[in-house]
CSV table of C-alpha atoms in Angstrom, one decimal:
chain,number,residue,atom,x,y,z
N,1,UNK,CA,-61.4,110.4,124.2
N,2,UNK,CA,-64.9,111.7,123.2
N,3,UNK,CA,-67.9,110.0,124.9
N,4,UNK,CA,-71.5,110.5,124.8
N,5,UNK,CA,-74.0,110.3,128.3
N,6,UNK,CA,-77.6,108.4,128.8
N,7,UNK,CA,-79.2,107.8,131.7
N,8,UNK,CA,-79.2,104.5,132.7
N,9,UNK,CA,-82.8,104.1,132.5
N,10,UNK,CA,-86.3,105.4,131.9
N,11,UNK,CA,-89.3,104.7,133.2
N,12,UNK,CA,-93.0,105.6,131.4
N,13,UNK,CA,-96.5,104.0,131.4
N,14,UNK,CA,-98.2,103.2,128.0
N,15,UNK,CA,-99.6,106.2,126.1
N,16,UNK,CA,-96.9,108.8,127.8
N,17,UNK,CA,-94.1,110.0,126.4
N,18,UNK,CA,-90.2,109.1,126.9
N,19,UNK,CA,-87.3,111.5,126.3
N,20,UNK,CA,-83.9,109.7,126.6
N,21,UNK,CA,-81.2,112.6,126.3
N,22,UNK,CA,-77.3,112.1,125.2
N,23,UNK,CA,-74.8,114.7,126.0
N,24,UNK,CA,-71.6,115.3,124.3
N,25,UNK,CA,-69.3,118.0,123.6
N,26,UNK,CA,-69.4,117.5,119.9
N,27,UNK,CA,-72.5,117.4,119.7
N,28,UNK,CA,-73.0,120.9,118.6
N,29,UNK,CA,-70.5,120.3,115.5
N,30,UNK,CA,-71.2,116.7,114.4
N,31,UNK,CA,-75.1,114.9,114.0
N,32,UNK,CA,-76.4,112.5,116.0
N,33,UNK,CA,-78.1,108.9,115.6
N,34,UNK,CA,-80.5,106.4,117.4
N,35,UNK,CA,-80.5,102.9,117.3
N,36,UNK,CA,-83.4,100.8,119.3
N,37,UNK,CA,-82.4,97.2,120.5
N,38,UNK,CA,-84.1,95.1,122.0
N,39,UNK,CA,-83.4,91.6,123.7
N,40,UNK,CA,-81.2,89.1,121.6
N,41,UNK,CA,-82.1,91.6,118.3
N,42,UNK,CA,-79.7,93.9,116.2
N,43,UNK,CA,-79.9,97.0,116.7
N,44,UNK,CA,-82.1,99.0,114.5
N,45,UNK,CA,-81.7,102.7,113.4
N,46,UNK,CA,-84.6,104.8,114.8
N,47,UNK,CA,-83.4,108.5,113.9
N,48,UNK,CA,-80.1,109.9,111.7
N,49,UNK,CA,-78.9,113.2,111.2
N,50,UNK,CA,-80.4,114.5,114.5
N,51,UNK,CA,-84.2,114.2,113.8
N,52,UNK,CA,-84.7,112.3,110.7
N,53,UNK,CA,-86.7,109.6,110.5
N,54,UNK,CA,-85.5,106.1,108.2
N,55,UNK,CA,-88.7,104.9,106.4
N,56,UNK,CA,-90.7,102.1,108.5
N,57,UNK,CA,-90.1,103.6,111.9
N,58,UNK,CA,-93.4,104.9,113.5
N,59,UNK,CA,-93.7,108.8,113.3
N,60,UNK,CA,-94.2,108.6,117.6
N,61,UNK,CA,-90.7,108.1,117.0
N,62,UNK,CA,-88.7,112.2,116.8
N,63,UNK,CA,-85.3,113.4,117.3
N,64,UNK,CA,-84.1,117.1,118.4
N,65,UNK,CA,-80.9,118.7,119.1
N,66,UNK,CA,-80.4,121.7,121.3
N,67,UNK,CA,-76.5,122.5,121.8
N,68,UNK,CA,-74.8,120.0,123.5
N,69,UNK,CA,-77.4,117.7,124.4
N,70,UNK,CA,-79.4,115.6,121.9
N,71,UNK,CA,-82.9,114.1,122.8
N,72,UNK,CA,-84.5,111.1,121.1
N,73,UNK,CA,-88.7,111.1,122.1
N,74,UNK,CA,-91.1,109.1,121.7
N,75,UNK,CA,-94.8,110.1,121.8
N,76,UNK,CA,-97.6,107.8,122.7
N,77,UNK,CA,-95.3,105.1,124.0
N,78,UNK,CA,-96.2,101.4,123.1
N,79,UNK,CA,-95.4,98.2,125.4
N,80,UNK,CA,-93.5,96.9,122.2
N,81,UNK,CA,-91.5,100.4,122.4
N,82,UNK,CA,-89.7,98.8,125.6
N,83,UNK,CA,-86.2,98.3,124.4
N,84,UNK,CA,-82.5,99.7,125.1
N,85,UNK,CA,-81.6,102.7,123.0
N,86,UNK,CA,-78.2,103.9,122.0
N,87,UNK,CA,-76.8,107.3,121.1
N,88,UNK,CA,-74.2,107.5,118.8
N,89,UNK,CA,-72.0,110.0,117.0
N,90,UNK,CA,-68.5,110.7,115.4
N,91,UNK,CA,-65.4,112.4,116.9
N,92,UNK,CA,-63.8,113.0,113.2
N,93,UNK,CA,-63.8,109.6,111.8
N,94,UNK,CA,-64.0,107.4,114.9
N,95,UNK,CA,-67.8,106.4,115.5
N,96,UNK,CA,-69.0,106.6,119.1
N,97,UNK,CA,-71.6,105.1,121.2
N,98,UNK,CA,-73.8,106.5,124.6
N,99,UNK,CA,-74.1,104.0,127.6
N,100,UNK,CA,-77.4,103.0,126.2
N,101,UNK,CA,-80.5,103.7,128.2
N,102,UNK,CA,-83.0,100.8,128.9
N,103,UNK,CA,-86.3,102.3,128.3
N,104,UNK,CA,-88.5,100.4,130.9
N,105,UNK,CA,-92.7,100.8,129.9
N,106,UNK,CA,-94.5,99.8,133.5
J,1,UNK,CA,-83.6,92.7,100.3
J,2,UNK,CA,-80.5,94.2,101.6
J,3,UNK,CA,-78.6,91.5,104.1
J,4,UNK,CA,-75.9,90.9,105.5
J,5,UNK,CA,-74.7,87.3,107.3
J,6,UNK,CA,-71.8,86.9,109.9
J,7,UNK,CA,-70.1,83.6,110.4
J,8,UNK,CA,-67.0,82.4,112.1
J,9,UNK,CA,-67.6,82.9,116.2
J,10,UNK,CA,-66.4,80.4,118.7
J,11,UNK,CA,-64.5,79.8,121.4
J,12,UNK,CA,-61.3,80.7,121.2
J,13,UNK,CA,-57.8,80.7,124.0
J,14,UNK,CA,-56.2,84.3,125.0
J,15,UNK,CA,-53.4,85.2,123.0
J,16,UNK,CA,-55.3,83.1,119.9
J,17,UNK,CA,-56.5,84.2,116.2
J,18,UNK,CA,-60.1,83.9,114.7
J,19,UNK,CA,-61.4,85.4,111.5
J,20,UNK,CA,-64.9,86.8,111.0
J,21,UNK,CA,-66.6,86.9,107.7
J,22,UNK,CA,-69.8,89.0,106.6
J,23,UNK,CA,-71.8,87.7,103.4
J,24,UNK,CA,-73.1,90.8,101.8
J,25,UNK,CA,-76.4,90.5,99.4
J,26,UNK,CA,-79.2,93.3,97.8
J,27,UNK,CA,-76.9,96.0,97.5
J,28,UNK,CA,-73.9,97.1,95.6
J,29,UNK,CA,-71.3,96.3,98.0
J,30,UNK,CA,-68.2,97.4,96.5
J,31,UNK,CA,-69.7,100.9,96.8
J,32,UNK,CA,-70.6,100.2,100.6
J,33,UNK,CA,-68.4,101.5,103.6
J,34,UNK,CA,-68.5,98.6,105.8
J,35,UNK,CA,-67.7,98.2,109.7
J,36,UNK,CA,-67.8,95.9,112.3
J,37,UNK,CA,-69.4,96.9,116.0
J,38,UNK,CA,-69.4,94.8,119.0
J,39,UNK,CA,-71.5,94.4,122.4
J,40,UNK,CA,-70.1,92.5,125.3
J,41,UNK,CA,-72.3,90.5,127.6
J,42,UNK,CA,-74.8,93.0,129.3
J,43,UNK,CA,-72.9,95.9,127.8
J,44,UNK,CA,-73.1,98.7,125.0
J,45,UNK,CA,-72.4,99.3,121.8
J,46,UNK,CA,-69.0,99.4,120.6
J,47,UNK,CA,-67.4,100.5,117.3
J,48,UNK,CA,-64.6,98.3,116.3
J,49,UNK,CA,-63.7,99.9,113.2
J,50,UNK,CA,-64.3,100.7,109.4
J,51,UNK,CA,-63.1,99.9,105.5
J,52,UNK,CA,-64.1,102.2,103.1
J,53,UNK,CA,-65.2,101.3,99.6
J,54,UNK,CA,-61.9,101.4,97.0
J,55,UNK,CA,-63.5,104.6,94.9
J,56,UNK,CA,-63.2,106.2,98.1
J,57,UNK,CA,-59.9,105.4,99.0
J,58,UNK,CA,-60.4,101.6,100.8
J,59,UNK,CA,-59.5,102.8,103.7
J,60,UNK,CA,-59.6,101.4,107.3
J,61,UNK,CA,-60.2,102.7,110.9
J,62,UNK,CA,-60.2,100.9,114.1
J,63,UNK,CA,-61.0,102.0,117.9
J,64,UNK,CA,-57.9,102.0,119.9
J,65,UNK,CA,-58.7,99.1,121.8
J,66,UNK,CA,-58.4,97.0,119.0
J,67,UNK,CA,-56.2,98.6,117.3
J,68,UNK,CA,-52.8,97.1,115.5
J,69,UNK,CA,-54.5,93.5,116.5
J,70,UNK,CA,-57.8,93.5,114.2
J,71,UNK,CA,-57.5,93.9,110.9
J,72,UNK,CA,-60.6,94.7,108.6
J,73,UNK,CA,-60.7,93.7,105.0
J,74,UNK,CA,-63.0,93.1,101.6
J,75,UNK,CA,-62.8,90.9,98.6
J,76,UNK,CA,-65.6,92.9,96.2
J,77,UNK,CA,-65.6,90.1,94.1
J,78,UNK,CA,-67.3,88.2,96.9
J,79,UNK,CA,-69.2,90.9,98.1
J,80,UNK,CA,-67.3,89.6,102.1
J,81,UNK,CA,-66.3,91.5,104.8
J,82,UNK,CA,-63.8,90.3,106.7
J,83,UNK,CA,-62.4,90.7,110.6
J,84,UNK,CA,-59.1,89.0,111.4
J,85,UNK,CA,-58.1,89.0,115.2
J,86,UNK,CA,-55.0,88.7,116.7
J,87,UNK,CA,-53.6,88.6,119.7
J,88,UNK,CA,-57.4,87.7,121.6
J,89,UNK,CA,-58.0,89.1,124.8
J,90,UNK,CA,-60.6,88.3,127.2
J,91,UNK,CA,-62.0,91.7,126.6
J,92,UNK,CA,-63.0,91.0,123.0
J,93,UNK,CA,-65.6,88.7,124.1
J,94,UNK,CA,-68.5,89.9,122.5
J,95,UNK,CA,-71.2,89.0,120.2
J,96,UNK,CA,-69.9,90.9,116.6
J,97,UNK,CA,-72.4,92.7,114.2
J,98,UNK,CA,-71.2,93.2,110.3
J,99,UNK,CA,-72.9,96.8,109.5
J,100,UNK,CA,-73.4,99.4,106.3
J,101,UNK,CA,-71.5,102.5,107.2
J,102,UNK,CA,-72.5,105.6,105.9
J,103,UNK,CA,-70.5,108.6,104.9
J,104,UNK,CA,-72.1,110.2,107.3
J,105,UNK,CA,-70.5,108.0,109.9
J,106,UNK,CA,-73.5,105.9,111.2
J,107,UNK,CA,-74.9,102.7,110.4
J,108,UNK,CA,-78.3,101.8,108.2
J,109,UNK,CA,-78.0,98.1,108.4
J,110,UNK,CA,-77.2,95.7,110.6
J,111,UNK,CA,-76.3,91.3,110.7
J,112,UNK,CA,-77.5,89.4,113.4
J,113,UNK,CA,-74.1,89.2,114.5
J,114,UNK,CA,-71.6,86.3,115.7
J,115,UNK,CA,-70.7,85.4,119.1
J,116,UNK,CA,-66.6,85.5,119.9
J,117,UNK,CA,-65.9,83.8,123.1
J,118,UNK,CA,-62.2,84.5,124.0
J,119,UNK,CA,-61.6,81.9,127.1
J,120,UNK,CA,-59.0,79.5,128.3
């Protein structure tokens, strides 16, 4: 079955910036979409269709794709960024989620 | 304000039956694709399946794990999702989010879930 890969973690101090990376095979054929969660919340979607950004989420927040490897960054990070972050894709109609990676701000 | 409210979690003995309901309001929801996603404790995200709205088609998806026990449904008139679960496993414990599904096969909004507890 199709899966997407995060790193468990990442690690950044306030005002730097975090890149959490997904890789999948399908990537190159099928967008992909970030969702921020943090403790005891919903999830909440931070970037669609590879690198677009819903209204209300803070421009630090950017999306790229490059082949089979999609990277969600965020620029200027904020203690309040500090959160778990989910990749998340389709293999036809099936939707799939990355491992989530737990975006630590020290 | 677009919103969506889960109800019907508990506790409930391997092998047992619980149905999940999802109050829909600010939108049109008979033109909605609607799913259901679940997170065990301390895990990730995990799809659970889909309906689709009736103009396109009302048809339903479901994750293999789940599949041929859950059953995902919609009464328009309503404006409720539903999730009927059969044959619980331990595995299905998990706290269960109602979403909006887009034809683009991700989700825009989100409930603050309900929390299955399959146990004995």
């Amino acid at each position: 079955s199709y899966e997407l890969t995060q790193p468990p973690s990442v690690s950044v101090s306030p005002g730097q910036t975090a890149r959490i990376t997904c890789s999948g095979d399908a990537l190159p054929k099928q967008y992909a979409y970030w969702y921020q969660q943090k403790p005891g919340q919903a999830p909440v979607l931070v970037i669609y269709k590879d690198s677009e950004r819903p209204s209300g989420i803070p421009e630090r927040f950017s999306g790229s794709s490059s082949g089979t490897t999609v990277t969600l960054t965020i620029s200027g990070v904020q203690a309040e960024d500090e959160a778990d972050y989910y990749c998340q894709s389709a293999d036809s109609t099936h939707v799939v989620f990355g491992g989530g990676t737990k975006l630590t701000v020290l | 304000e677009v919103q969506l409210v889960e109800s019907g979690g508990g506790l409930v003995k391997p092998g047992g039956s619980l149905r999940l309901s999802c109050a829909a309001s600010g939108f049109t929801f008979s033109n909605a694709w609607m799913s259901w996603v679940r997170q065990a404790p301390g895990k990730g995200l995990e799809w659970v399946g889909r309906i689709k709205s009736k103009t396109d088609g009302g048809t339903t998806d479901y994750a293999a794990p789940v599949k041929g026990r859950f059953t995902i449904s919609r009464d328009d008139s309503k404006n409720t999702l539903y999730l009927q679960m059969n044959s619980l496993k331990t595995e299905d414990t998990a706290v269960y989010y109602c979403t909006t599904e887009t034809s683009y096969y991700y989700m825009d909004v989100w409930g603050k879930g309900t929390t299955v507890t399959v146990s004995s």
